[in-house]
Amino acid sequence: MGGGVEALNKARLVTKTSAQTVVIAPNIDADFSGLDVTLHRRPFRESDLDDAALIFVTDNGPDGMLAKCAARARRVALNVVDVPAECDFYTPSIIDRAPLTIAIATEGTAPVLARLVRARIEAMLSPRLGAIAALAGRMRRQVEALIGDSGSRRRYYEDLVQSAEVDIAVATDQGNIAAEALLGRHLEHKRQGSVALIGAGPGSEDLLTLRAQRLLQQADVIVHDQLVPDLVVQMGRRDAEVIAVGKAKGHHSFSQAQINSLLVRLAGQGKQVARLKSGDPMVFGRAGEEIAALRRADISYSIVPGISAAMAAAADSATPLTLRKVSSGLVMATAHGADDIELDHWAALAAAGITLALYMGKSIADKVATKLIAHGVSSQLPVGIVINAGRSDRAFYRGTLGALAGGTVPFPAGPAIILAGEAVAAGDWSGAADVAVELSKVA
Ligand code: SAH
C-alpha cells in the first residue's frame, strides 16, 4: 500500500521471493518497471487483503490508516514502514549470495546499523560465495561416491569453500576443474599448498582490496615485507603464522633467494601462504623472481593487485598523473641504480610531458635531479614528493627539479615517491613544504 520510493524498495525485496506482489496506491510515482508486480492505481479496499500473506504500508494518510486497520482485523502480518512500534514483522538487511542468504536484523530499531554490519560481513565474503555453494552442491554425488567417511567429506567441503584457489577459479568459470583437482588431492590425502602474492597497498588497512583481506583471512602463513605495517598484517587470520622477511632499506634479514625457498617450502608443506608486499606486488616487488621459483617448484600461485605508492601519492596530492594536453603518460621508475642510458630515456620522456613517478629515490633525490637536468630536463620542471603516501602520517614537499638538485632536503622518515612533470603543477600541493625553503634552512 503506497506508490513511492519506499514502496519500490519493499517491492524489490519481495519480488526476489516466490510471492506475488501487488502495489496499490491512487498515485504511483516510483518506477516499478522491470519488477514482476501488479499495479493498481486506486484507493485501498478491504478485499485487497483476501489472499494476502503480508502487507507493507508506506502511505501515512487516511488510505494507509484504513489498510492498517484492515490488516489488524484480519490478522494479516503488517509492516508499517519506518514505524517499528506498529510492525508485526521487520525486513532484515540481506546479503544475497544465492543460494546462500544472510539476514541482519535489529528488530526495526536501527536499520542504519544493520546496513553497516551488513557492509562489514559483505566485505568478508567472496562475491563468488554463492557460486561456490552451488559448486559444492554439484560436487555432492561425486564426493559421496568417492569419500566414504563423513569426517573426510566434511574436511573436503571445508577446504572447498575456503580455498583461495577455488575462489579464483570460480571467477573464470573454472570452478569445476579446481573442485575436482581438490577432490583428487583429498583422495591422495595430500593437501596442496599455494601462494598468493598480495599487494597490501601503501600501508593503510582500508586501502587493502577486499580480495586481499579475504586471502589474508584464509592464510595459514603470512610472509610480509618490512614496509607492510602491523595493522595491515593484523587483518590476517589471528592464528596464522607470521614471518617478517625484512627488506627494509639497509637491513636485508632474508635474501631474495631465501625468501623464494621459504615460499616453496611452506607451500610444499600444504600451507596456504599469503605473501604480502607493499603497494602492488608487480611494481618493484621482486614478484618476478618469486613467481619463477614457484613455477619451477610447480606450486600454484595467484596474484592480487594492490594500490601502488605512486597512485596513493597522486590521490593524496590530487595530482592527475596523466592530464589531457599536458601529460600523455606515466613512467614508474626507480631512481636506484639507474644508468646513463635509462636517465637519458626518462629525460626525453619528461621533456615530452610524461609524468615520472620515482620509487626508492628519497636519499638520492638531489643526485637524480642533478642527473636529469644534465640529461636535458628543464630545471623548472615541477616536482612533488609524498612521504608515507596513503597513510595518516604523510608529508608533502614541492618545488622544482632545480631546487631538488640543490642539496639534500632533510626529509622525515618513511618511504617516498617523487613525482616530476608538468602535470604535478595541476595537483593540490597547498600545505606542502617548499623544497627550496627547506634547503635554505639546512644551509
Ligand atoms: N611494490 C611497491 C613498491 C615497493 S619498492 C609499490 O607498488 O608501491 C619500495 C619503494 O616504494 C619505496 O622506496 C618508496 O619509493 C615506495 N613506497 C612504498 N610505500 C610507500 C608509501 N606509503 N609512500 C611513499 N612511497 C612508498
XYZ file of C-alpha atoms and ligand atoms in Angstrom:
469
model
C 0.000 0.000 0.000
C 1.784 3.101 -1.293
C 3.387 4.097 -4.573
C 6.576 5.955 -3.680
C 10.240 5.081 -3.342
C 9.724 3.201 -0.070
C 7.095 1.008 -1.687
C 9.525 0.410 -4.548
C 12.254 -0.689 -2.108
C 9.930 -3.187 -0.462
C 8.714 -4.423 -3.851
C 12.346 -5.037 -4.864
C 12.807 -7.165 -1.771
C 9.592 -9.156 -2.102
C 9.892 -9.835 -5.821
C 13.077 -11.826 -5.058
C 10.828 -14.441 -3.425
C 8.161 -16.647 -4.980
C 5.381 -14.377 -3.638
C 3.001 -12.465 -5.899
C 3.421 -8.758 -5.374
C 0.615 -6.223 -5.719
C 1.132 -2.465 -5.402
C -1.952 -0.405 -4.545
C -1.972 3.398 -4.456
C -4.021 6.189 -6.019
C -0.737 7.778 -7.124
C 2.092 5.549 -8.201
C 5.109 7.869 -8.565
C 8.005 5.419 -8.381
C 9.135 3.463 -11.426
C 8.180 -0.177 -10.939
C 9.063 -1.183 -14.495
C 11.288 -4.233 -14.612
C 9.758 -5.662 -11.441
C 7.272 -8.515 -11.526
C 4.432 -6.609 -9.793
C 0.752 -5.897 -10.455
C -0.051 -2.185 -10.131
C -3.488 -0.925 -9.036
C -3.867 2.848 -9.347
C -6.746 3.256 -6.947
C -7.510 3.587 -3.235
C -7.113 0.577 -0.944
C -10.102 -1.770 -0.486
C -10.521 -4.277 2.300
C -10.947 -7.073 -0.217
C -7.346 -6.432 -1.324
C -6.344 -8.483 1.701
C -8.363 -11.529 0.660
C -5.371 -13.619 -0.320
C -2.628 -11.559 1.286
C 0.092 -13.102 3.425
C 1.892 -9.832 4.203
C 1.197 -6.160 3.768
C 3.614 -3.232 3.766
C 2.069 0.190 4.367
C 4.107 3.185 3.244
C 1.171 5.605 2.923
C 0.681 7.604 6.115
C -2.594 9.240 5.056
C -6.185 8.032 5.642
C -5.818 5.350 2.989
C -2.838 3.890 4.864
C -4.796 4.039 8.108
C -7.607 2.035 6.512
C -5.122 -0.571 5.283
C -3.547 -0.857 8.752
C -6.927 -1.351 10.472
C -7.997 -3.913 7.895
C -4.731 -5.836 8.267
C -5.083 -5.941 12.051
C -8.728 -7.009 11.890
C -7.897 -9.827 9.506
C -4.593 -10.746 11.206
C -2.548 -10.213 8.075
C 1.117 -9.658 9.048
C 1.713 -5.919 8.864
C 4.821 -3.793 8.331
C 4.361 -0.046 8.627
C 7.494 1.291 7.013
C 9.695 3.248 9.431
C 7.284 2.785 12.373
C 8.719 -0.212 14.259
C 6.103 0.031 17.033
C 3.329 -0.683 14.531
C 5.074 -3.602 12.825
C 4.261 -7.287 13.263
C 7.478 -8.197 11.459
C 10.629 -6.477 10.199
C 12.564 -6.846 6.986
C 16.207 -7.582 7.681
C 19.175 -6.253 5.766
C 20.128 -9.035 3.405
C 23.344 -10.327 1.950
C 22.373 -12.132 -1.152
C 24.793 -14.826 -2.276
C 22.071 -17.089 -3.611
C 21.705 -19.938 -2.711
C 23.205 -18.506 0.484
C 21.273 -15.728 2.219
C 22.370 -13.878 5.340
C 19.921 -11.645 7.148
C 20.830 -8.956 9.684
C 18.030 -7.560 11.784
C 17.761 -5.069 14.629
C 14.026 -5.527 15.272
C 13.429 -2.286 13.479
C 15.382 -0.204 15.987
C 18.469 0.708 13.963
C 18.264 -0.109 10.261
C 21.354 2.037 9.637
C 23.365 -0.152 11.998
C 22.078 -3.251 10.231
C 23.311 -1.788 6.973
C 26.768 -1.068 8.427
C 27.050 -4.578 9.850
C 25.939 -5.891 6.524
C 28.689 -3.952 4.735
C 31.271 -5.461 7.087
C 30.086 -9.014 6.625
C 29.758 -8.399 2.911
C 33.439 -7.401 2.769
C 34.472 -10.644 4.446
C 32.685 -12.869 1.976
C 33.760 -13.575 -1.536
C 31.307 -12.218 -4.113
C 31.586 -15.722 -5.558
C 30.389 -17.483 -2.414
C 27.003 -18.233 -3.982
C 28.697 -19.821 -6.974
C 30.961 -21.766 -4.608
C 27.944 -23.012 -2.645
C 26.335 -24.108 -5.905
C 29.596 -25.807 -6.870
C 29.630 -27.693 -3.560
C 26.086 -28.829 -4.356
C 27.142 -30.072 -7.793
C 30.059 -31.996 -6.296
C 27.855 -33.803 -3.782
C 27.198 -37.053 -5.678
C 30.783 -37.425 -6.778
C 32.058 -36.768 -3.248
C 29.618 -39.237 -1.700
C 30.654 -41.884 -4.195
C 34.371 -41.393 -3.659
C 34.788 -40.439 0.000
C 33.161 -42.985 2.322
C 33.943 -41.429 5.665
C 31.741 -38.493 6.698
C 34.576 -36.729 8.577
C 36.735 -36.772 5.461
C 33.816 -35.477 3.412
C 33.390 -32.586 5.815
C 37.090 -31.747 5.546
C 36.750 -31.735 1.787
C 33.862 -29.269 1.891
C 35.685 -27.122 4.422
C 38.604 -26.899 2.045
C 36.354 -26.335 -0.941
C 34.536 -23.337 0.488
C 37.700 -21.761 1.899
C 40.158 -22.463 -0.859
C 41.591 -19.351 -2.448
C 42.375 -21.428 -5.484
C 38.752 -22.492 -5.945
C 37.534 -18.948 -5.337
C 39.767 -17.586 -8.052
C 38.944 -20.475 -10.382
C 35.213 -19.774 -9.978
C 35.835 -16.208 -11.138
C 36.933 -17.557 -14.514
C 34.357 -20.367 -14.703
C 36.994 -22.977 -13.900
C 35.362 -23.858 -10.575
C 34.542 -27.460 -11.525
C 38.116 -28.152 -12.553
C 39.502 -26.717 -9.318
C 36.924 -28.588 -7.200
C 37.789 -31.856 -8.895
C 41.515 -31.248 -8.548
C 40.956 -30.616 -4.844
C 38.969 -33.839 -4.635
C 41.805 -35.741 -6.293
C 44.238 -34.388 -3.729
C 41.930 -35.304 -0.856
C 41.732 -38.845 -2.171
C 45.521 -38.959 -2.174
C 45.458 -37.445 1.314
C 47.510 -34.539 0.103
C 46.560 -31.022 0.868
C 48.308 -28.842 -1.632
C 49.625 -25.516 -0.593
C 49.548 -22.386 -2.677
C 50.981 -18.910 -2.555
C 49.053 -15.697 -3.079
C 51.259 -12.719 -3.888
C 49.191 -9.965 -2.388
C 49.512 -6.229 -2.825
C 48.980 -4.615 0.568
C 48.695 -1.078 -0.793
C 50.602 1.857 0.657
C 50.115 0.957 4.293
C 46.596 1.865 5.437
C 44.446 -1.129 6.186
C 41.452 0.397 4.415
C 43.423 0.596 1.183
C 43.629 -3.189 1.028
C 41.379 -4.768 -1.557
C 38.549 -6.996 -0.403
C 40.234 -9.920 -2.118
C 43.494 -9.255 -0.289
C 41.653 -9.148 3.005
C 39.863 -12.396 2.297
C 43.009 -14.237 1.313
C 44.720 -12.937 4.449
C 41.845 -14.413 6.432
C 42.367 -17.784 4.782
C 46.140 -17.951 5.036
C 47.965 -20.417 7.248
C 51.132 -18.328 6.994
C 51.651 -14.649 6.226
C 55.067 -13.736 4.857
C 55.452 -9.981 4.731
C 57.938 -7.258 3.917
C 59.046 -4.672 6.435
C 57.191 -1.908 4.598
C 53.830 -3.538 5.369
C 52.666 -2.066 8.679
C 51.467 -4.284 11.550
C 47.915 -3.015 11.231
C 47.718 -4.472 7.749
C 49.328 -7.764 8.759
C 46.794 -7.974 11.586
C 43.990 -8.054 9.035
C 45.016 -11.710 8.598
C 43.725 -14.725 10.452
C 44.570 -14.420 14.126
C 46.147 -17.820 14.427
C 48.144 -17.551 11.212
C 51.906 -17.854 11.497
C 53.523 -14.505 10.657
C 57.004 -14.274 9.176
C 58.639 -10.887 8.588
C 61.208 -11.212 5.863
C 62.801 -7.840 6.375
C 63.795 -5.973 3.257
C 63.601 -2.653 4.998
C 66.091 -0.328 3.403
C 69.517 -1.342 4.534
C 68.501 -4.449 6.549
C 68.194 -7.462 4.365
C 67.369 -10.027 7.001
C 66.382 -12.532 4.298
C 67.986 -12.635 0.881
C 65.647 -12.896 -2.101
C 66.845 -16.478 -2.660
C 65.965 -17.316 0.936
C 62.506 -15.806 0.542
C 61.950 -17.788 -2.647
C 62.865 -21.069 -0.979
C 60.823 -20.206 2.125
C 57.698 -19.771 -0.036
C 58.346 -23.017 -1.873
C 58.954 -24.893 1.381
C 55.810 -23.577 3.130
C 53.525 -24.275 0.179
C 55.200 -27.677 -0.199
C 54.066 -28.458 3.354
C 50.488 -27.952 2.176
C 50.061 -24.460 3.583
C 48.102 -21.557 2.147
C 50.679 -18.794 2.075
C 49.885 -15.098 1.839
C 52.962 -13.291 0.536
C 52.188 -9.720 1.469
C 54.050 -6.971 -0.341
C 53.691 -3.239 -0.070
C 51.859 -1.420 -2.849
C 51.359 -3.571 -5.899
C 53.300 -6.830 -5.986
C 54.222 -6.387 -9.646
C 55.826 -2.963 -9.174
C 59.348 -3.086 -7.725
C 58.233 -6.029 -5.634
C 60.600 -8.696 -6.979
C 57.482 -10.686 -7.747
C 59.116 -11.913 -10.946
C 61.719 -13.901 -9.033
C 59.216 -15.353 -6.590
C 56.852 -16.372 -9.394
C 59.709 -18.035 -11.279
C 60.669 -20.040 -8.180
C 57.055 -21.127 -7.613
C 56.692 -22.163 -11.245
C 59.910 -24.165 -11.083
C 58.616 -25.972 -7.994
C 55.222 -26.490 -9.665
C 53.378 -24.688 -6.875
C 50.117 -22.972 -7.660
C 50.039 -19.219 -7.118
C 47.803 -16.250 -7.667
C 48.415 -12.531 -7.697
C 46.270 -9.865 -6.098
C 46.924 -6.319 -7.276
C 47.371 -3.528 -4.781
C 47.458 0.240 -4.809
C 50.966 1.217 -5.775
C 52.660 4.076 -3.919
C 52.557 6.350 -6.975
C 48.759 6.058 -7.121
C 48.476 6.766 -3.411
C 50.759 9.809 -3.775
C 48.677 11.062 -6.697
C 45.476 10.674 -4.686
C 46.941 12.375 -1.620
C 48.060 15.386 -3.623
C 45.126 15.432 -6.078
C 47.673 15.196 -8.869
C 46.409 13.773 -12.157
C 49.283 11.567 -13.344
C 48.049 11.870 -16.893
C 46.403 15.071 -17.987
C 44.884 15.952 -21.323
C 47.217 18.099 -23.413
C 49.816 18.141 -20.619
C 50.900 14.595 -19.803
C 50.108 11.652 -22.054
C 51.586 9.014 -19.820
C 53.290 7.852 -16.676
C 56.652 6.233 -16.093
C 57.101 4.237 -12.909
C 60.837 4.092 -12.445
C 63.377 3.525 -9.759
C 65.952 6.135 -9.114
C 68.119 3.479 -7.549
C 70.975 2.333 -9.716
C 69.619 3.899 -12.908
C 72.335 4.149 -15.550
C 73.034 6.890 -18.081
C 71.011 5.299 -20.853
C 67.962 4.965 -18.627
C 68.305 8.538 -17.402
C 68.546 9.668 -20.998
C 65.254 7.914 -21.751
C 63.448 9.390 -18.778
C 64.803 12.826 -19.524
C 63.411 12.613 -23.051
C 60.066 11.363 -21.741
C 59.889 14.063 -19.070
C 60.709 16.686 -21.701
C 57.775 15.326 -23.740
C 55.470 15.927 -20.774
C 55.286 12.357 -19.433
C 54.979 12.249 -15.632
C 57.791 10.447 -13.795
C 56.988 8.557 -10.597
C 60.292 7.727 -8.970
C 60.460 4.946 -6.376
C 63.258 4.385 -3.863
C 64.759 7.797 -4.561
C 64.458 9.771 -1.342
C 68.037 9.566 -0.133
C 69.434 10.272 -3.594
C 66.804 12.789 -4.719
C 69.382 15.551 -5.248
C 71.626 13.323 -7.350
C 68.765 12.074 -9.518
C 67.515 15.628 -10.059
C 71.040 16.760 -10.998
C 71.408 13.889 -13.448
C 68.017 14.501 -15.070
C 68.933 18.152 -15.601
C 72.299 17.088 -17.046
C 70.360 14.889 -19.472
C 68.372 17.860 -20.691
C 65.301 18.187 -18.444
C 64.338 21.760 -17.551
C 65.365 22.763 -14.035
C 61.940 24.438 -13.844
C 60.117 21.079 -14.095
C 57.588 20.860 -11.229
C 58.345 18.248 -8.598
C 56.155 16.926 -5.776
C 57.212 14.445 -3.124
C 54.919 12.443 -0.857
C 56.395 10.620 2.113
C 54.246 7.879 3.691
C 51.672 8.259 0.929
C 48.254 6.824 1.683
C 48.900 6.895 5.437
C 47.766 9.249 8.142
C 51.344 10.447 8.790
C 52.013 11.507 5.204
C 54.149 14.562 4.457
C 54.325 16.679 1.291
C 57.148 18.590 -0.387
C 57.077 20.561 -3.594
C 59.425 22.559 -5.739
C 61.288 22.294 -8.997
C 63.819 19.826 -10.253
C 66.430 22.600 -9.999
C 65.668 23.225 -6.322
C 65.778 19.491 -5.566
C 69.182 19.296 -7.248
C 70.451 21.993 -4.906
C 71.208 19.727 -1.947
C 69.736 17.115 0.357
C 66.393 18.069 1.865
C 66.006 16.792 5.467
C 63.001 14.617 4.714
C 61.220 12.872 7.582
C 61.477 9.088 7.948
C 59.387 6.848 5.704
C 59.189 5.732 2.098
C 58.749 8.442 -0.522
C 57.504 8.869 -4.060
C 58.930 11.641 -6.194
C 56.552 12.878 -8.891
C 58.123 15.024 -11.602
C 56.340 16.547 -14.575
C 54.174 19.419 -15.776
C 51.044 17.585 -14.546
C 52.344 17.912 -10.977
C 51.543 21.628 -11.144
C 47.873 20.717 -11.577
C 47.817 18.983 -8.195
C 46.866 20.485 -4.856
C 50.177 20.894 -3.066
C 48.970 23.637 -0.751
C 50.335 22.827 2.662
C 53.395 21.144 1.163
C 56.791 22.262 2.383
C 58.824 24.093 -0.251
C 61.948 22.154 -1.172
C 63.957 25.356 -1.772
C 62.997 26.820 1.622
C 63.853 23.550 3.373
C 67.222 23.581 1.656
C 67.937 27.134 2.704
C 67.172 26.112 6.313
C 69.811 23.414 6.060
C 72.405 25.775 4.570
N 55.518 -2.529 -4.636
C 55.593 -1.204 -4.052
C 56.955 -0.595 -4.216
C 57.995 -1.283 -3.400
S 59.594 -0.578 -3.569
C 54.509 -0.330 -4.673
O 53.875 -0.715 -5.655
O 54.253 0.744 -4.131
C 59.690 0.464 -2.175
C 59.508 1.893 -2.577
O 58.135 2.134 -2.800
C 59.902 2.886 -1.519
O 61.274 3.174 -1.568
C 59.101 4.101 -1.936
O 59.690 4.766 -3.029
C 57.826 3.448 -2.428
N 56.791 3.390 -1.382
C 56.260 2.302 -0.814
N 55.291 2.633 0.053
C 55.205 3.974 0.018
C 54.384 4.940 0.685
N 53.445 4.588 1.561
N 54.587 6.248 0.405
C 55.506 6.637 -0.486
N 56.293 5.779 -1.135
C 56.151 4.468 -0.890
